[in-house]
């Protein structure tokens, strides 16, 4: 597509034709109106912890179980995927809240009705969009190369969080924190020292928009392109 307008119109058409009409025609849901409202609310919650009850209230769905079913539909139709919480215990991993990512940032913004609003660097929307973009790229590389890797995120009780943990058979974990800045704040990174120790042995990378790699007390600050090369080069 040659222009932003054409790309925007295509995304709107995709959302209206496929996500709404196809799901309606396939009769995947009994009532289409709550599902359509759910799509907008889910897009606004992209990359955040899923609160089924809150989403149900905001979307006017019958209950949390209906929202769980809606997310299952999105996963089954390849519209997005869950990122589960990390825990050494599989039982505990299954009881904590997951996150959900749409398969395309443009579709996510179309569902929100935000396509006409530019995303400016150094703003929260830019940070969210950058994280979304890079998370999708890492997933696509894994699927393309058919790697046996498990993805998860970690958040502590003190709300200290790392965006992605990659577990590989018989290898060290890779822990990735995503920062959209072109100069990573060292203070923010050093807050993760306890997590780095708890997750050892691991390689801890900070994917950013910095131009050149550097080290901060064992944390590798890397251009995001190099992170992809390191993972699947």
Coordinates of C-alpha atoms in Angstrom, one line a residue:
X1 CA 0.0 0.0 0.0
X2 CA 1.4 3.4 -1.1
X3 CA 0.0 5.6 1.6
X4 CA -1.0 5.7 5.2
X5 CA -4.6 6.3 4.2
X6 CA -4.6 3.2 2.1
X7 CA -3.1 1.1 4.9
X8 CA -5.6 2.6 7.3
X9 CA -8.5 1.8 5.0
X10 CA -7.3 -1.8 4.6
X11 CA -7.0 -2.3 8.3
X12 CA -10.5 -0.9 8.9
X13 CA -11.9 -3.2 6.1
X14 CA -10.2 -6.2 7.7
X15 CA -11.6 -5.5 11.1
X16 CA -15.1 -4.9 9.7
X17 CA -15.2 -7.7 7.2
X18 CA -13.2 -10.5 8.9
X19 CA -13.2 -10.0 12.6
X20 CA -16.9 -8.9 12.7
X21 CA -18.7 -10.4 9.7
X22 CA -16.8 -13.8 9.5
X23 CA -17.3 -14.5 13.2
X24 CA -20.9 -13.5 12.9
X25 CA -21.5 -15.7 9.9
X26 CA -19.7 -18.7 11.4
X27 CA -22.0 -18.3 14.5
X28 CA -19.0 -18.6 16.9
X29 CA -20.9 -16.5 19.4
X30 CA -24.6 -16.4 20.3
X31 CA -24.8 -12.6 20.6
X32 CA -22.6 -10.5 18.4
X33 CA -23.0 -7.1 20.1
X34 CA -21.1 -8.0 23.4
X35 CA -18.4 -9.7 21.3
X36 CA -17.9 -6.6 19.2
X37 CA -17.6 -4.5 22.3
X38 CA -15.2 -7.1 23.8
X39 CA -12.9 -6.7 20.7
X40 CA -12.5 -3.0 21.5
X41 CA -11.9 -3.6 25.2
X42 CA -9.5 -6.5 24.5
X43 CA -7.5 -4.2 22.1
X44 CA -7.2 -1.6 24.8
X45 CA -6.0 -4.3 27.2
X46 CA -3.4 -5.7 24.7
X47 CA -0.2 -6.8 26.5
X48 CA -1.8 -6.3 30.0
X49 CA -2.8 -8.8 32.6
X50 CA -6.2 -10.2 31.7
X51 CA -9.0 -9.4 34.1
X52 CA -11.9 -11.4 32.7
X53 CA -14.5 -9.9 35.2
X54 CA -13.5 -6.3 34.4
X55 CA -13.5 -6.9 30.7
X56 CA -17.0 -8.5 31.0
X57 CA -18.3 -5.4 32.7
X58 CA -16.7 -3.0 30.2
X59 CA -18.0 -5.0 27.2
X60 CA -21.4 -5.8 28.6
X61 CA -20.8 -9.5 28.4
X62 CA -22.8 -11.9 30.5
X63 CA -20.0 -13.0 32.8
X64 CA -16.3 -13.7 33.0
X65 CA -16.8 -17.2 31.4
X66 CA -18.1 -15.5 28.3
X67 CA -15.0 -13.4 28.1
X68 CA -12.8 -16.5 28.5
X69 CA -14.7 -18.0 25.6
X70 CA -14.2 -14.9 23.5
X71 CA -10.4 -15.1 24.0
X72 CA -10.5 -18.8 23.1
X73 CA -12.2 -17.7 19.8
X74 CA -9.4 -15.2 19.1
X75 CA -6.7 -17.8 19.8
X76 CA -8.5 -20.5 17.7
X77 CA -8.8 -18.1 14.8
X78 CA -5.2 -17.0 15.1
X79 CA -6.1 -13.5 15.9
X80 CA -3.8 -13.5 18.9
X81 CA -2.1 -15.5 21.6
X82 CA -1.7 -15.7 25.3
X83 CA 1.5 -15.1 27.2
X84 CA 1.4 -17.1 30.4
X85 CA 3.1 -16.1 33.7
X86 CA 6.4 -17.7 34.6
X87 CA 6.8 -20.0 37.5
X88 CA 8.9 -23.0 38.3
X89 CA 5.8 -24.8 39.3
X90 CA 3.5 -25.7 36.4
X91 CA 0.6 -25.8 38.8
X92 CA 1.2 -22.2 40.0
X93 CA 1.8 -21.1 36.4
X94 CA -1.7 -22.2 35.5
X95 CA -3.4 -20.3 38.2
X96 CA -1.9 -16.8 37.6
X97 CA -3.2 -14.3 35.1
X98 CA -2.1 -14.4 31.5
X99 CA -1.6 -11.6 29.0
X100 CA -3.0 -11.4 25.5
X101 CA -1.4 -10.0 22.3
X102 CA -3.2 -9.4 19.0
X103 CA -1.3 -10.8 16.0
X104 CA -0.9 -7.3 14.4
X105 CA -0.4 -3.9 15.9
X106 CA -2.4 -2.2 13.1
X107 CA -5.4 -4.5 13.7
X108 CA -5.2 -3.7 17.5
X109 CA -5.2 0.0 16.8
X110 CA -8.1 -0.4 14.2
X111 CA -10.2 -2.2 16.9
X112 CA -9.5 0.7 19.3
X113 CA -10.4 3.3 16.6
X114 CA -6.9 4.9 17.0
X115 CA -5.6 4.7 13.5
X116 CA -5.9 8.4 12.9
X117 CA -3.9 9.3 16.0
X118 CA -0.1 9.4 15.4
X119 CA 2.1 7.6 17.9
X120 CA 4.9 9.9 19.2
X121 CA 8.2 8.6 20.5
X122 CA 8.8 8.9 24.3
X123 CA 5.2 8.5 25.1
X124 CA 3.4 5.5 26.8
X125 CA 1.5 4.6 23.6
X126 CA 4.9 4.4 21.7
X127 CA 6.3 2.2 24.5
X128 CA 3.3 -0.2 24.3
X129 CA 3.5 -0.3 20.5
X130 CA 7.2 -1.0 20.5
X131 CA 6.8 -3.8 23.1
X132 CA 3.9 -5.3 21.0
X133 CA 5.9 -5.1 17.8
X134 CA 9.0 -6.8 19.2
X135 CA 7.0 -9.5 21.1
X136 CA 5.3 -10.4 17.7
X137 CA 8.7 -10.5 15.9
X138 CA 10.2 -12.8 18.5
X139 CA 7.1 -15.1 18.3
X140 CA 7.3 -15.2 14.5
X141 CA 10.9 -16.1 14.5
X142 CA 10.3 -18.9 16.9
X143 CA 7.5 -20.3 14.8
X144 CA 9.3 -19.8 11.5
X145 CA 12.4 -21.7 12.7
X146 CA 10.2 -24.2 14.6
X147 CA 12.1 -23.8 17.8
X148 CA 11.1 -25.7 20.9
X149 CA 10.9 -22.7 23.2
X150 CA 8.4 -21.8 26.0
X151 CA 7.6 -18.1 26.4
X152 CA 6.3 -16.4 29.6
X153 CA 6.5 -13.2 31.5
X154 CA 7.3 -12.6 35.2
X155 CA 5.8 -10.1 37.6
X156 CA 6.6 -10.1 41.3
X157 CA 4.3 -9.1 44.2
X158 CA 6.2 -5.8 44.3
X159 CA 5.1 -5.2 40.6
X160 CA 8.7 -5.6 39.3
X161 CA 8.3 -7.2 35.9
X162 CA 10.3 -8.6 33.0
X163 CA 8.5 -8.8 29.6
X164 CA 9.7 -12.1 28.3
X165 CA 11.3 -15.3 29.6
X166 CA 12.4 -17.9 27.0
X167 CA 13.0 -21.4 28.2
X168 CA 14.9 -23.7 25.9
X169 CA 15.7 -27.4 26.2
X170 CA 19.0 -28.0 28.0
X171 CA 20.1 -24.4 27.7
X172 CA 20.1 -21.3 29.9
X173 CA 17.0 -19.2 30.0
X174 CA 16.9 -16.0 28.0
X175 CA 15.3 -13.1 29.9
X176 CA 14.3 -10.0 27.8
X177 CA 13.2 -6.7 29.1
X178 CA 11.9 -4.4 26.3
X179 CA 12.6 -0.6 26.5
X180 CA 11.5 1.8 23.7
X181 CA 14.0 4.5 24.6
X182 CA 17.1 5.3 22.6
X183 CA 19.0 5.6 25.9
X184 CA 18.1 3.1 28.6
X185 CA 17.8 4.4 32.2
X186 CA 20.4 2.5 34.2
X187 CA 18.4 3.0 37.4
X188 CA 15.4 1.2 36.0
X189 CA 17.6 -1.8 34.9
X190 CA 19.3 -2.1 38.2
X191 CA 15.9 -2.6 39.9
X192 CA 15.9 -6.0 38.1
X193 CA 19.1 -7.3 39.8
X194 CA 17.2 -9.4 42.3
X195 CA 15.1 -11.0 39.5
X196 CA 18.3 -11.7 37.5
X197 CA 19.7 -13.5 40.5
X198 CA 16.5 -15.5 41.1
X199 CA 16.3 -16.6 37.4
X200 CA 20.0 -17.6 37.2
X201 CA 21.4 -19.2 35.2
X202 CA 20.2 -17.0 32.4
X203 CA 21.2 -14.4 29.8
X204 CA 19.5 -11.1 30.6
X205 CA 19.1 -8.8 27.6
X206 CA 17.5 -5.4 27.4
X207 CA 16.1 -4.9 23.9
X208 CA 16.0 -1.2 23.1
X209 CA 16.4 1.4 20.3
X210 CA 20.0 2.1 21.3
X211 CA 22.4 2.0 18.4
X212 CA 25.3 0.1 20.0
X213 CA 25.5 -2.8 22.6
X214 CA 26.8 -2.0 26.1
X215 CA 26.8 -3.7 29.5
X216 CA 25.3 -2.5 32.9
X217 CA 26.5 -4.8 35.7
X218 CA 25.8 -8.0 33.8
X219 CA 22.8 -6.7 31.8
X220 CA 23.3 -6.6 28.1
X221 CA 21.8 -3.5 26.6
X222 CA 21.2 -4.4 22.9
X223 CA 19.7 -2.8 19.8
X224 CA 16.4 -4.7 19.2
X225 CA 17.7 -5.9 15.8
X226 CA 20.6 -7.6 17.5
X227 CA 18.2 -9.4 19.9
X228 CA 16.5 -11.0 17.0
X229 CA 19.8 -11.9 15.4
X230 CA 21.0 -13.4 18.6
X231 CA 17.9 -15.5 19.1
X232 CA 17.5 -16.8 15.6
X233 CA 20.4 -15.7 13.5

